[in-house]
mmCIF file of C-alpha atoms in Angstrom:
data_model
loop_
_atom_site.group_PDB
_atom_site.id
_atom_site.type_symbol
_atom_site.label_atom_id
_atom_site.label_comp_id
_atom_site.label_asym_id
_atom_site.label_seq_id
_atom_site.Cartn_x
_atom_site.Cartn_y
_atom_site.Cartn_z
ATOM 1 C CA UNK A 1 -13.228 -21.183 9.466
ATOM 2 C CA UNK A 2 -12.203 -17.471 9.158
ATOM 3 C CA UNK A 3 -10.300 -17.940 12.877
ATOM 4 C CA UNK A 4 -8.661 -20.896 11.346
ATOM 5 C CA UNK A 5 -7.671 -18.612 8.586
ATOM 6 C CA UNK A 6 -6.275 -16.069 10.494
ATOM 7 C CA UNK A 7 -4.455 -18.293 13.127
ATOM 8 C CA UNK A 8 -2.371 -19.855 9.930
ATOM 9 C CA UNK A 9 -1.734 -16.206 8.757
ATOM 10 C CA UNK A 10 -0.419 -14.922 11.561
ATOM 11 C CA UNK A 11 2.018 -17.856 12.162
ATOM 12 C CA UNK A 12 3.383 -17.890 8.387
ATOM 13 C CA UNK A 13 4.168 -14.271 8.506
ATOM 14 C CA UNK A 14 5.715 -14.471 12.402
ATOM 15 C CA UNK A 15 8.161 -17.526 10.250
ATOM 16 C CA UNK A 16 8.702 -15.165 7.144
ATOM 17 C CA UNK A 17 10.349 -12.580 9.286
ATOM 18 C CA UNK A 18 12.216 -15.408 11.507
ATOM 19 C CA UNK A 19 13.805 -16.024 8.162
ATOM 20 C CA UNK A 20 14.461 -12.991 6.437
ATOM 21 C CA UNK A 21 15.833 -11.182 9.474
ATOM 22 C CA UNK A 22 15.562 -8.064 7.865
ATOM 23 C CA UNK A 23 12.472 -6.250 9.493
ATOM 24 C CA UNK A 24 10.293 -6.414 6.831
ATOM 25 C CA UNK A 25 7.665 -9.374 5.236
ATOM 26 C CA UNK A 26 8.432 -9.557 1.620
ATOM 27 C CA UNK A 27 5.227 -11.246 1.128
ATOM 28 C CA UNK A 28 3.351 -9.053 3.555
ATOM 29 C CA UNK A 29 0.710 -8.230 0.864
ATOM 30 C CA UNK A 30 -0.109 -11.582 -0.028
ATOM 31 C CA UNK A 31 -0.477 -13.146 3.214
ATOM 32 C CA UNK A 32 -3.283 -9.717 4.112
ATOM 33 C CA UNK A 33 -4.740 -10.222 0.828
ATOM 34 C CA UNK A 34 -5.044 -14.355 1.625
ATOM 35 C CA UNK A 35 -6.729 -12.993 4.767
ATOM 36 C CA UNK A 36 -9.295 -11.628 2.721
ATOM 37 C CA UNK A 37 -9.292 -14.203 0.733
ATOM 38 C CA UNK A 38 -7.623 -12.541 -2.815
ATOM 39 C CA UNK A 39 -4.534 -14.777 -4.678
ATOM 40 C CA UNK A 40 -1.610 -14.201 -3.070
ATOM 41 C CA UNK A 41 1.215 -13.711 -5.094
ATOM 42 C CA UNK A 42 3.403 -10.579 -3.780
ATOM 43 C CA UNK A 43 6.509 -12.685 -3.924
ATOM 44 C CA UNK A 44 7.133 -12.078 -7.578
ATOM 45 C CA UNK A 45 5.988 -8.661 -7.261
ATOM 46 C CA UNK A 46 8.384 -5.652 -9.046
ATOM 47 C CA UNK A 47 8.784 -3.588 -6.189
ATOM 48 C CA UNK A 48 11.985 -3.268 -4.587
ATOM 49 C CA UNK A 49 12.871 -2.696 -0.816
ATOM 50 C CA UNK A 50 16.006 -1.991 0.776
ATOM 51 C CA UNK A 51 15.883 -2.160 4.300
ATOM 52 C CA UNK A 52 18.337 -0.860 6.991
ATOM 53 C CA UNK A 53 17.463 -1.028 10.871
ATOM 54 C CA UNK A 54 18.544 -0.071 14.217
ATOM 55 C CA UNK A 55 16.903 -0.718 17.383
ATOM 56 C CA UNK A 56 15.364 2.761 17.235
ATOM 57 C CA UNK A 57 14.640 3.366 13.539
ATOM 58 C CA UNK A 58 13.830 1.526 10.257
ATOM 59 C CA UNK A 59 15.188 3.102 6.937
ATOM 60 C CA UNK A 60 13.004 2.203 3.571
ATOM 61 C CA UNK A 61 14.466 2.340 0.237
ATOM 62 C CA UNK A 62 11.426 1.388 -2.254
ATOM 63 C CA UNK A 63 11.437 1.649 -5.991
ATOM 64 C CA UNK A 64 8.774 0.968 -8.012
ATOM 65 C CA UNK A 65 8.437 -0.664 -11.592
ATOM 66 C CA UNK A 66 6.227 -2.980 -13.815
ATOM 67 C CA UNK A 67 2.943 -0.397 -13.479
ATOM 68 C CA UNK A 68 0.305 -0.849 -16.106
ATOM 69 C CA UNK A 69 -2.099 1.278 -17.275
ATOM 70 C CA UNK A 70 -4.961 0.555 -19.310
ATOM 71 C CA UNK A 71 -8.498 2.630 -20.801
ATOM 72 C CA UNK A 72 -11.765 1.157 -19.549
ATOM 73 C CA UNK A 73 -15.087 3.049 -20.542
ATOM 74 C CA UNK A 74 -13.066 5.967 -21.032
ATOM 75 C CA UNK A 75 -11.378 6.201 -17.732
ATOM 76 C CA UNK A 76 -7.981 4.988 -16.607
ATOM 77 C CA UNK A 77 -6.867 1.781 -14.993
ATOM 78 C CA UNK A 78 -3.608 1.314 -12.904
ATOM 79 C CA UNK A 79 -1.834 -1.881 -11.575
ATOM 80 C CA UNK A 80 0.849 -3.188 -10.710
ATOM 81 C CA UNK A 81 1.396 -6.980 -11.116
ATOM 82 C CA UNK A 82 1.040 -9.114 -8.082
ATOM 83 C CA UNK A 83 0.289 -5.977 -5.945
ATOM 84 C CA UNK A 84 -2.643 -4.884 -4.057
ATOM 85 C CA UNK A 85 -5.888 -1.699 -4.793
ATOM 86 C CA UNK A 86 -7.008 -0.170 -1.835
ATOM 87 C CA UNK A 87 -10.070 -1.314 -2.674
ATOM 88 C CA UNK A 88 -12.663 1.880 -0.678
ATOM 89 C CA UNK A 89 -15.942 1.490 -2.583
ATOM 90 C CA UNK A 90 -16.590 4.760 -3.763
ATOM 91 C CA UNK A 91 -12.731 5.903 -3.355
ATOM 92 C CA UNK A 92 -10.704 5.976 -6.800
ATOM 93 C CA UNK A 93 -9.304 2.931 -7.885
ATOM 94 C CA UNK A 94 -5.604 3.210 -7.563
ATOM 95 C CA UNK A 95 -2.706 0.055 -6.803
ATOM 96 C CA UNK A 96 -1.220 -0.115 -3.454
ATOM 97 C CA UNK A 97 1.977 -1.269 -1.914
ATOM 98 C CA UNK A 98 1.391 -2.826 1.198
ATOM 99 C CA UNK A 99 3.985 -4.527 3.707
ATOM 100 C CA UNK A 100 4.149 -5.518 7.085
ATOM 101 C CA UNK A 101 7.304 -3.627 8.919
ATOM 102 C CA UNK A 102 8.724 -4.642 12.324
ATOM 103 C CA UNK A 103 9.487 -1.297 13.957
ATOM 104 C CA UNK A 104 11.369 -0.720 17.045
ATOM 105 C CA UNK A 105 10.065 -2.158 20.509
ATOM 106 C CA UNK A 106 9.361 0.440 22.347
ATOM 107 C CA UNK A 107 8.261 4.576 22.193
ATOM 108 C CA UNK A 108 5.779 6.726 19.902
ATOM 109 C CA UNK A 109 6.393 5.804 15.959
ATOM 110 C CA UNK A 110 7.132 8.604 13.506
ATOM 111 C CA UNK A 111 7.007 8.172 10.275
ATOM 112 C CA UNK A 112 9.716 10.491 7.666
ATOM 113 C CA UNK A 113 9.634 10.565 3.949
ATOM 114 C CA UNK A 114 10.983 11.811 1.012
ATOM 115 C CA UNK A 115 9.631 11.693 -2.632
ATOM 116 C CA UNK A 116 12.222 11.324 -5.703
ATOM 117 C CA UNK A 117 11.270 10.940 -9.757
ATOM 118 C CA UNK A 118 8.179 12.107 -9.148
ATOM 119 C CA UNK A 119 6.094 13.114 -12.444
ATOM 120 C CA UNK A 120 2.841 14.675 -13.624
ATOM 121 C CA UNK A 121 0.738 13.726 -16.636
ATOM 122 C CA UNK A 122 -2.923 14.125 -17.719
ATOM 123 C CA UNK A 123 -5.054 11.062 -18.822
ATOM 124 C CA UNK A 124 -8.626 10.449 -18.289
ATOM 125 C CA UNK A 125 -10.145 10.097 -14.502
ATOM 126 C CA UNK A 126 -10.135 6.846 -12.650
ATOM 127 C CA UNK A 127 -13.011 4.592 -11.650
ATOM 128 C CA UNK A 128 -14.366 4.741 -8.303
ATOM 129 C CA UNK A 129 -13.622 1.255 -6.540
ATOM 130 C CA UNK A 130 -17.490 -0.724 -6.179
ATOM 131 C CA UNK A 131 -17.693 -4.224 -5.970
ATOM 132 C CA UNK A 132 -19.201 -6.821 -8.478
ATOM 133 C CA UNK A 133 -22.206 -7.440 -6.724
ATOM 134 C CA UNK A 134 -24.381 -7.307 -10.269
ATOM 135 C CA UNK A 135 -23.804 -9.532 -13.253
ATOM 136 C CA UNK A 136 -23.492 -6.513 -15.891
ATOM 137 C CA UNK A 137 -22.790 -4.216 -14.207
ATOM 138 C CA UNK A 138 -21.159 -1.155 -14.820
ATOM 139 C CA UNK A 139 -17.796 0.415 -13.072
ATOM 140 C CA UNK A 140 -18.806 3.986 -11.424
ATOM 141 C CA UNK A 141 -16.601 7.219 -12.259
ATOM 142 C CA UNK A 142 -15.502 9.716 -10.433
ATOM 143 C CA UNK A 143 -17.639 12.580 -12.378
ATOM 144 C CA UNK A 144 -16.696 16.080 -11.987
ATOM 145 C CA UNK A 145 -19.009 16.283 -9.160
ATOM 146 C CA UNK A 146 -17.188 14.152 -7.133
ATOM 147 C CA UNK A 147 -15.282 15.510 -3.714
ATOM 148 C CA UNK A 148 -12.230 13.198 -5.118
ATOM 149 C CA UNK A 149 -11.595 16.155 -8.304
ATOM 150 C CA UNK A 150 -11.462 18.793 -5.487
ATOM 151 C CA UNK A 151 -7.254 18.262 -4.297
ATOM 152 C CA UNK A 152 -5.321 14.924 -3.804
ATOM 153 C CA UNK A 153 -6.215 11.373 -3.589
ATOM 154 C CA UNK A 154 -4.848 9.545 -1.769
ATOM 155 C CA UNK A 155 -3.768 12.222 0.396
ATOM 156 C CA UNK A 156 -0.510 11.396 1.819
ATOM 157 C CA UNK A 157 2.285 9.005 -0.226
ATOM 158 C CA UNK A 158 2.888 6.985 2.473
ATOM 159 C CA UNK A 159 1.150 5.752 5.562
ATOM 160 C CA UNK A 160 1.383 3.401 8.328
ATOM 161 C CA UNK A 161 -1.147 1.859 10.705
ATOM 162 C CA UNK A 162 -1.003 1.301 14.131
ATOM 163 C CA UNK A 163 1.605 -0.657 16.082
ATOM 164 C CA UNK A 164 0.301 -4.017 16.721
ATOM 165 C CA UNK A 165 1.982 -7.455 18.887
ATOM 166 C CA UNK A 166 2.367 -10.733 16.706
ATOM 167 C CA UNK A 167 4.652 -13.447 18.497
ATOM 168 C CA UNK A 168 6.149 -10.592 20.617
ATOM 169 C CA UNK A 169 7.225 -8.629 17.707
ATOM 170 C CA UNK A 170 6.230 -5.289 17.200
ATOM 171 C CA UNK A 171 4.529 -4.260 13.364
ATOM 172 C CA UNK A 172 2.892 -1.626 11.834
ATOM 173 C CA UNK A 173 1.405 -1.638 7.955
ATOM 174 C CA UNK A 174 3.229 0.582 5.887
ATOM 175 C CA UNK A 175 1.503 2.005 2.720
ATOM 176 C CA UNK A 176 2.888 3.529 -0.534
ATOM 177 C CA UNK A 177 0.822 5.016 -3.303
ATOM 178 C CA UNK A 178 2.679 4.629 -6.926
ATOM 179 C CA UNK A 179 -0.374 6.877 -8.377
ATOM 180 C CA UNK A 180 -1.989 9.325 -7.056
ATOM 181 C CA UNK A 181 -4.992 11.260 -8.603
ATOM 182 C CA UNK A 182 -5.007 15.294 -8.512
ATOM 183 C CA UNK A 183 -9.058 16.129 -9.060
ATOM 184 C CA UNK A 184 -8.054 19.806 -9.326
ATOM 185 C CA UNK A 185 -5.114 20.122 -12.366
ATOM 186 C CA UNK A 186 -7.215 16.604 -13.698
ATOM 187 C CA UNK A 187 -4.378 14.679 -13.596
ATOM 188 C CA UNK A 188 -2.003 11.903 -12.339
ATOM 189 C CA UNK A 189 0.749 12.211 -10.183
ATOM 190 C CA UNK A 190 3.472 9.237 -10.431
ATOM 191 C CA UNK A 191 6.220 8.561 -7.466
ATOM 192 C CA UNK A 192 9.079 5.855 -8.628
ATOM 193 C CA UNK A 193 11.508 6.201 -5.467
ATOM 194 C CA UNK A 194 10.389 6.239 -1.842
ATOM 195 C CA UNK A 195 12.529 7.176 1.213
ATOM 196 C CA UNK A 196 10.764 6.505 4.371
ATOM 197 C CA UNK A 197 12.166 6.194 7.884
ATOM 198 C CA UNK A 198 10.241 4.905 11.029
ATOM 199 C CA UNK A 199 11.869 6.080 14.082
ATOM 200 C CA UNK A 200 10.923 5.431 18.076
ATOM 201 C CA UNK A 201 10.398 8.773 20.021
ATOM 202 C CA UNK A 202 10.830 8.857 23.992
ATOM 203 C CA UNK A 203 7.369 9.077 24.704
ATOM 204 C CA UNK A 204 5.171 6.160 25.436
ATOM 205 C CA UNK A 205 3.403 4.734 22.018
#
């Protein structure tokens, strides 16, 4: 059953970017989250992504909207409607922004970025990601003895995995983190506007 699964994944997505022709899966989360067997539903999502591409670079323009925050047990909840968490038991619980990017064909990828209306603000810690594996049970925190309230989490605002051959057609996933939790200062940091560029180097990738 789960090859089954993954055979009809791979050939919807391979069609979505036969028809969009622009480079990048709109629905790339919700075909990876229908993989692992979460509702899809990233079609409707409020993220928006202007995409620009040559044969030796891809050009990004996201802007995020439509985040929601809400208190739990005293700690603080983000989402984003129709979006993805990272989901890292024992990692905070933050929302993702995950697509599926064709990048160019051949060379070493390299990933750019710039950050624009970025802003600070306090508000209570987040959860750390577990799953419900108890009836009744309780989320876990991130205390002040946790390793994630020494520096940033996640680290980096935008990531991207490694190349990988669907159909013949080169892809990498490409992350971006909305919120981001700063252990140290004990507060959030919040990106609207994302710039990112993949580019193809001469050496062999």
């Amino acid at each position: 059953m789960k090859r089954c699964i993954y055979v009809f994944c791979v050939l919807v997505l391979a069609g979505i970017f036969t028809v969009t022709g622009s480079g990048i899966g709109a629905a790339g989360t919700s075909l990876e989250s229908y993989c692992e067997g979460f509702v899809s539903g990233a079609i409707q999502s409020p993220i928006r992504i202007d995409v620009q591409q040559t044969s030796r670079s891809v050009n990004l323009d996201v802007s995020v909207s439509g985040q929601e925050i809400q208190t739990v047990d005293d700690r603080t909840v983000w989402r984003i409607p129709n979006e993805g968490i990272e989901g890292k038991v024992g990692y905070p619980d933050l929302p993702v922004v995950t697509r599926w990017v064709r990048v160019p064909d051949n060379g070493r990828i390299e990933l750019s970025f710039q950050l624009s209306n970025v802003s600070h603000f306090a508000a209570a810690p987040p959860h750390a990601f577990q799953l419900s594996d108890a009836e009744g049970s309780s989320p876990q925190s991130i205390d002040s003895n946790s390793e994630f309230n020494h520096g940033i989490y996640p680290p980096e605002p935008v990531t991207i995995g490694e190349p990988v051959i669907m159909r013949g057609v080169r892809m990498v996933v490409m992350s971006f983190y909305p919120i981001r939790w700063d252990g140290d200062a004990q507060e959030y940091i919040s990106t609207q506007n994302f710039q990112a560029e993949i580019s193809a180097s001469n050496e062999r990738g």
